Amino acid sequence: MKNMEDLDWRILRIVEICLKNHEWVPIQEIVKKAKLNQNEVSYRISRLVRIKMLNTSQYGYRVSHWGYDALALDTYSKKDLIVGMGGKVGVGKEGDVYNVLLPDNRNAVLKFHKHGRTCFTMGKRYRNYLADKRHISWLYSSRLAAEKEFEILTALYPIVKVPEPIANNRHTILMGKIEGTDLKKANLLNLGVNPEELFNEIIEEVKKAYKLGYIHGDLSEFNILINNEGDFVIIDWPQVIELNENKFKLEKITSKEVEYDAESYLKRDLGNLLRYFKKYNIKRDLDTIYDYIIN
Ligand SMILES: Nc1ncnc2c1ncn2[C@@H]1O[C@H](COP(=O)(O)OP(=O)(O)OP(=O)(O)O)[C@@H](O)[C@H]1O
Ligand SMILES: [Mg+2]
C-alpha cells in the first residue's frame, strides 16, 4: 500500500466500481471512467497487476483479494478509524482477524471476510440474504457477509454479549476485542469459572438473542471467547437465522420452512453446547432448554 500513488488508487477504485456490471473490466471501460489517456491507464494497470492489487485475464481486470483489502484499509485510515495494525489474532475458515489500534489507543480487531479463498462453495448458510444468487463473486458475497455480521452485532449489542460493532467497510468489520481465548482452548477450572454457571449464562444470551429475533446458527466452543475474569462474548454471526417474519415474506420463504429452520438450527446450537459441557459433567435435557428459550 505504501507504494501506491494517487492515480493507482483512482484506477483501483474505478475497477472496483465497474465490477458491478462486469465480471472482468475491459481496459476501454477504465479509460472512459478515468478520464486519462490510454497510456497512463495502461501504466497504472501494469503497476497494479505487478503488486497484485489487480487480477488479469483475457477479458480484462478485476480487484484481487489484496486490492480489496487495501481499499478497505485505506478507507479506515482516511476516516481515522484505525491508526495502526498488528498481527493476526485468528484464522477462520472464511476470513482472517487482525489486531488493530483505534485513535483513542484502544485495541480492537478487524475481521476480513474471505469467501471462496480456497474453493467456491458457501461454507455456511447464507440463504437469508443470498437468495438464488449462487454464482456471485467472492467479492460480493464477502461484502454481504460482512454487512450482515455488522448489522447483527449492531442489533444485538449491548443487550447480548457480542463484540462491540465499531465500523463496517466492504468485506470487513471493525469490532471490539476480547482479550481471551475460545472455550475450546480454555480450561474453565483453571480460570476459576463454574461451568454450570457459565452454561446457564450462555443459555441466557441465546435466549436474549432469540427474543430479538436471531438464532446464531454456528454456535459452539469455537465461537465463544472467554477472558481471564470469566467474561465471555459470542462471536461469528454472519450465518444467523433471522426470525423476522416480514423478511421471510420478502424472500418468499414459507413460514413452515422458517419454523423448521428455526427449530433445527436452534437445537443444533444447543446440542453443540451440551456436547461441549458434557466434559464438565453437565447433563441437561435439550428439549427442556429449547422450550425454555422459545417460551
Ligand atoms: N472480537 C474478537 N476479539 C478477539 N478475537 C476475535 C474476535 N473476533 C474473532 N476473533 C478471533 O478470530 C477467530 C476467527 O473469528 P470468527 O470465528 O469470527 O471468524 P470465521 O472466519 O467466521 O471463523 P470460522 O468460520 O472458522 O468459525 C476467532 O476464533 C477468534 O480467535
Ligand atoms: Mg469462528
Coordinates of C-alpha atoms and ligand atoms in Angstrom, one line a residue:
M1 CA 0.0 0.0 0.0
K2 CA 2.9 2.3 0.7
N3 CA 4.0 2.1 -2.9
M4 CA 0.6 3.1 -4.2
E5 CA 0.3 6.5 -5.8
D6 CA -2.8 8.6 -6.1
L7 CA -3.5 7.6 -9.7
D8 CA -3.1 3.9 -8.7
W9 CA -5.8 4.3 -6.1
R10 CA -8.0 6.0 -8.6
I11 CA -7.7 3.2 -11.1
L12 CA -8.2 0.6 -8.4
R13 CA -11.4 2.3 -7.3
I14 CA -12.7 2.5 -10.9
V15 CA -12.1 -1.2 -11.4
E16 CA -14.0 -1.8 -8.2
I17 CA -16.9 0.3 -9.3
C18 CA -17.0 -1.3 -12.8
L19 CA -17.2 -4.8 -11.3
K20 CA -20.8 -4.0 -10.5
N21 CA -21.5 -4.6 -14.2
H22 CA -18.6 -6.7 -15.3
E23 CA -17.0 -10.0 -14.3
W24 CA -13.8 -8.7 -15.8
V25 CA -13.5 -5.0 -16.6
P26 CA -12.2 -4.2 -20.1
I27 CA -9.5 -1.6 -20.3
Q28 CA -11.6 0.7 -22.6
E29 CA -14.1 0.9 -19.7
I30 CA -11.4 2.0 -17.3
V31 CA -10.0 4.6 -19.7
K32 CA -13.5 6.1 -20.2
K33 CA -14.2 6.4 -16.5
A34 CA -10.7 7.6 -15.5
K35 CA -10.6 10.4 -18.0
L36 CA -6.9 9.7 -18.5
N37 CA -5.2 8.8 -21.7
Q38 CA -4.8 5.1 -22.6
N39 CA -1.0 5.1 -21.9
E40 CA -1.4 6.4 -18.4
V41 CA -4.1 3.9 -17.7
S42 CA -2.1 1.0 -19.1
Y43 CA 0.9 2.1 -17.0
R44 CA -1.2 2.3 -13.8
I45 CA -2.8 -1.1 -14.6
S46 CA 0.6 -2.7 -15.1
R47 CA 1.8 -1.4 -11.8
L48 CA -1.4 -2.6 -10.0
V49 CA -1.0 -6.1 -11.6
R50 CA 2.6 -6.2 -10.6
I51 CA 1.9 -5.5 -7.0
K52 CA -1.0 -8.0 -7.2
M53 CA -3.8 -5.4 -6.4
L54 CA -5.5 -6.4 -9.7
N55 CA -6.0 -9.8 -11.3
T56 CA -6.0 -10.1 -15.0
S57 CA -7.4 -12.4 -17.7
Q58 CA -8.0 -12.2 -21.4
Y59 CA -11.3 -10.3 -20.7
G60 CA -9.9 -7.6 -18.6
Y61 CA -9.2 -6.8 -14.9
R62 CA -10.6 -7.3 -11.5
V63 CA -9.7 -6.3 -8.0
S64 CA -7.7 -9.1 -6.2
H65 CA -8.2 -10.1 -2.6
W66 CA -5.3 -7.8 -1.7
G67 CA -6.7 -5.0 -3.7
Y68 CA -10.0 -5.3 -1.9
D69 CA -8.2 -5.4 1.5
A70 CA -6.2 -2.4 0.5
L71 CA -9.3 -0.4 -0.4
A72 CA -10.9 -1.2 2.9
L73 CA -7.8 -0.4 4.9
D74 CA -7.3 2.9 3.1
T75 CA -10.8 3.9 3.9
Y76 CA -10.4 3.1 7.6
S77 CA -7.2 5.0 7.6
K78 CA -8.6 8.1 5.8
K79 CA -11.6 8.2 8.1
D80 CA -9.2 8.0 11.1
L81 CA -11.0 4.9 12.4
I82 CA -7.8 2.8 12.6
V83 CA -4.3 4.2 13.3
G84 CA -2.3 1.0 13.5
M85 CA -2.3 -2.6 12.6
G86 CA -0.8 -5.6 14.3
G87 CA -0.6 -9.3 13.7
K88 CA -3.3 -11.9 13.2
V89 CA -5.5 -12.9 16.1
G90 CA -7.1 -15.8 14.4
V91 CA -7.6 -17.5 11.1
G92 CA -11.1 -18.7 10.4
K93 CA -12.4 -20.9 7.6
E94 CA -13.8 -17.9 5.9
G95 CA -11.7 -15.0 7.0
D96 CA -8.8 -13.6 8.9
V97 CA -8.9 -11.5 12.0
Y98 CA -6.2 -8.9 12.8
N99 CA -5.3 -6.8 15.8
V100 CA -5.7 -3.1 15.2
L101 CA -5.3 0.1 17.2
L102 CA -8.0 2.8 17.4
P103 CA -7.3 6.5 17.6
D104 CA -8.1 6.5 21.3
N105 CA -5.4 3.9 21.9
R106 CA -7.9 1.1 22.4
N107 CA -7.2 -2.3 20.9
A108 CA -9.8 -3.7 18.5
V109 CA -10.0 -6.3 15.8
L110 CA -10.6 -6.2 12.1
K111 CA -12.2 -9.2 10.5
F112 CA -11.8 -9.8 6.8
H113 CA -14.5 -12.0 5.3
K114 CA -12.9 -14.1 2.5
H115 CA -15.3 -16.3 0.7
G116 CA -14.0 -18.6 -2.0
R117 CA -10.4 -18.2 -1.0
T118 CA -9.9 -21.9 -1.2
C119 CA -12.9 -23.0 -3.1
F120 CA -16.1 -21.5 -4.4
T121 CA -18.6 -23.1 -2.1
M122 CA -20.6 -21.4 0.5
G123 CA -19.3 -22.9 3.7
K124 CA -22.1 -21.6 5.8
R125 CA -25.7 -20.9 5.4
Y126 CA -26.3 -17.6 3.6
R127 CA -29.6 -18.3 2.1
N128 CA -31.3 -15.5 4.1
Y129 CA -29.7 -12.8 2.0
L130 CA -28.2 -14.5 -1.0
A131 CA -31.4 -16.0 -2.2
D132 CA -30.8 -17.5 -5.6
K133 CA -27.6 -15.7 -6.4
R134 CA -25.4 -18.8 -6.3
H135 CA -23.0 -17.6 -8.9
I136 CA -22.0 -14.3 -7.3
S137 CA -18.4 -13.3 -7.0
W138 CA -16.4 -13.8 -3.8
L139 CA -16.1 -10.0 -3.6
Y140 CA -19.8 -9.5 -3.5
S141 CA -20.6 -12.4 -1.2
S142 CA -17.8 -11.4 1.2
R143 CA -19.1 -7.9 1.4
L144 CA -22.6 -9.2 2.0
A145 CA -21.4 -11.4 4.8
A146 CA -19.6 -8.6 6.5
E147 CA -22.5 -6.2 6.2
K148 CA -24.8 -8.9 7.6
E149 CA -22.5 -9.6 10.5
F150 CA -22.2 -5.9 11.3
E151 CA -26.0 -5.5 11.1
I152 CA -26.5 -8.4 13.6
L153 CA -23.8 -7.1 16.0
T154 CA -25.5 -3.7 15.9
A155 CA -28.9 -5.2 16.6
L156 CA -27.6 -7.4 19.5
Y157 CA -25.0 -5.1 21.2
P158 CA -25.0 -4.4 24.1
I159 CA -28.1 -6.4 25.1
V160 CA -26.4 -9.7 24.2
K161 CA -22.8 -10.4 24.9
V162 CA -21.2 -9.9 21.5
P163 CA -18.2 -7.8 20.4
E164 CA -18.9 -4.0 20.2
P165 CA -19.5 -3.2 16.5
I166 CA -17.4 -0.2 15.5
A167 CA -17.5 0.1 11.7
N168 CA -18.0 -1.8 8.5
N169 CA -16.3 -1.3 5.2
R170 CA -16.6 -3.6 2.2
H171 CA -15.8 -7.1 3.3
T172 CA -14.5 -6.2 6.7
I173 CA -15.9 -5.3 10.2
L174 CA -14.1 -3.4 12.9
M175 CA -15.1 -4.6 16.3
G176 CA -14.2 -4.6 20.0
K177 CA -11.6 -7.0 21.0
I178 CA -12.0 -9.6 23.8
E179 CA -8.6 -10.4 25.4
G180 CA -9.1 -14.1 25.9
T181 CA -9.4 -17.4 24.2
D182 CA -12.1 -19.6 22.8
L183 CA -13.9 -22.1 25.0
K184 CA -12.3 -25.0 23.1
K185 CA -8.8 -23.9 24.3
A186 CA -9.8 -22.6 27.7
N187 CA -9.7 -24.6 30.9
L188 CA -12.7 -23.4 32.9
L189 CA -11.5 -24.8 36.1
N190 CA -8.1 -23.1 35.8
L191 CA -9.9 -19.8 35.0
G192 CA -11.9 -20.3 38.2
V193 CA -15.1 -20.4 36.3
N194 CA -18.0 -22.5 37.5
P195 CA -19.0 -24.5 34.4
E196 CA -22.7 -24.8 35.4
E197 CA -23.0 -21.0 35.9
L198 CA -21.3 -20.3 32.6
F199 CA -23.6 -22.8 30.8
N200 CA -26.6 -21.0 32.3
E201 CA -25.2 -17.6 31.4
I202 CA -24.7 -18.7 27.8
I203 CA -28.2 -20.0 27.6
E204 CA -29.5 -16.6 28.8
E205 CA -27.6 -15.0 26.0
V206 CA -29.1 -17.4 23.5
K207 CA -32.5 -16.7 24.8
K208 CA -32.0 -12.9 24.6
A209 CA -30.8 -13.2 21.0
Y210 CA -33.8 -15.4 20.2
K211 CA -36.2 -12.8 21.7
L212 CA -34.6 -10.2 19.5
G213 CA -35.2 -12.5 16.5
Y214 CA -31.9 -14.2 16.0
I215 CA -30.5 -17.7 16.2
H216 CA -26.7 -17.9 15.9
G217 CA -26.6 -21.0 13.6
D218 CA -23.0 -21.9 14.2
L219 CA -22.7 -21.8 18.0
S220 CA -20.0 -23.9 19.5
E221 CA -17.0 -23.8 21.8
F222 CA -15.1 -22.2 18.9
N223 CA -17.3 -19.2 18.7
I224 CA -17.4 -18.3 22.4
L225 CA -14.5 -16.3 23.7
I226 CA -13.8 -16.0 27.4
N227 CA -11.3 -13.8 29.2
N228 CA -9.4 -14.3 32.5
E229 CA -12.2 -12.8 34.5
G230 CA -14.7 -15.3 33.1
D231 CA -16.4 -12.7 30.9
F232 CA -17.4 -14.1 27.6
V233 CA -18.7 -13.0 24.2
I234 CA -20.4 -14.9 21.4
I235 CA -18.7 -14.2 18.0
D236 CA -19.1 -15.1 14.4
W237 CA -22.6 -14.2 13.4
P238 CA -22.9 -13.9 9.6
Q239 CA -24.8 -17.2 9.2
V240 CA -27.5 -16.1 11.6
I241 CA -31.1 -17.2 11.2
E242 CA -33.5 -14.3 11.3
L243 CA -36.9 -14.8 12.7
N244 CA -38.3 -11.5 11.4
E245 CA -41.4 -12.6 9.5
N246 CA -41.5 -9.7 7.1
K247 CA -38.1 -10.5 5.9
F248 CA -39.1 -14.1 5.2
K249 CA -42.2 -12.9 3.3
L250 CA -40.0 -10.8 1.1
E251 CA -37.8 -13.7 0.3
K252 CA -40.8 -15.9 -0.4
I253 CA -39.8 -18.5 2.2
T254 CA -42.9 -20.1 3.7
S255 CA -43.5 -19.9 7.4
K256 CA -43.3 -23.7 7.6
E257 CA -39.8 -23.6 6.3
V258 CA -38.9 -20.8 8.8
E259 CA -40.3 -22.9 11.7
Y260 CA -38.4 -25.9 10.6
D261 CA -35.2 -23.9 10.1
A262 CA -35.5 -22.2 13.5
E263 CA -36.2 -25.3 15.4
S264 CA -33.4 -27.4 13.7
Y265 CA -30.8 -24.6 13.9
L266 CA -31.5 -23.7 17.5
K267 CA -31.5 -27.4 18.5
R268 CA -28.2 -27.9 16.7
D269 CA -26.7 -24.8 18.5
L270 CA -27.9 -26.2 21.9
G271 CA -26.7 -29.7 21.0
N272 CA -23.2 -28.3 20.4
L273 CA -23.2 -26.5 23.8
L274 CA -24.4 -29.6 25.6
R275 CA -21.7 -31.7 23.9
Y276 CA -19.0 -29.3 25.0
F277 CA -20.2 -29.0 28.6
K278 CA -20.5 -32.8 29.0
K279 CA -16.8 -32.9 29.9
Y280 CA -17.6 -30.7 32.9
N281 CA -20.3 -33.2 33.9
I282 CA -23.2 -31.0 32.9
K283 CA -26.1 -33.1 31.7
R284 CA -29.2 -31.3 30.7
D285 CA -32.2 -32.2 28.6
L286 CA -32.1 -30.5 25.2
D287 CA -35.8 -30.2 24.7
T288 CA -36.3 -28.7 28.1
I289 CA -33.7 -26.0 27.3
Y290 CA -35.2 -25.5 23.9
D291 CA -38.7 -24.9 25.4
Y292 CA -37.2 -22.5 28.0
I293 CA -35.7 -20.4 25.2
I294 CA -38.6 -20.2 22.9
N295 CA -41.2 -19.6 25.6
Ligands
LIG1 N1 -13.9 -9.7 18.7 C1 -12.9 -10.5 18.8 N2 -11.9 -10.4 19.8 C2 -10.9 -11.2 19.8 N3 -10.6 -12.3 19.0 C3 -11.5 -12.4 18.0 C4 -12.7 -11.6 17.8 N4 -13.4 -12.0 16.7 C5 -12.7 -13.1 16.2 N5 -11.6 -13.3 17.0 C6 -10.6 -14.4 16.7 O1 -10.6 -14.8 15.3 C7 -11.1 -16.1 15.1 C8 -12.0 -16.2 13.9 O2 -13.1 -15.4 14.1 P1 -14.5 -15.8 13.6 O3 -14.9 -17.0 14.3 O4 -15.4 -14.6 13.8 O5 -14.2 -16.0 12.0 P2 -14.7 -17.1 10.9 O6 -13.8 -16.9 9.8 O7 -16.1 -16.9 10.7 O8 -14.4 -18.4 11.6 P3 -14.9 -19.9 11.3 O9 -15.6 -19.9 10.1 O10 -13.6 -20.7 11.3 O11 -15.7 -20.2 12.5 C9 -11.8 -16.5 16.4 O12 -11.8 -17.8 16.6 C10 -11.0 -15.7 17.4 O13 -9.8 -16.4 17.8
MG2 MG -15.5 -18.9 14.1

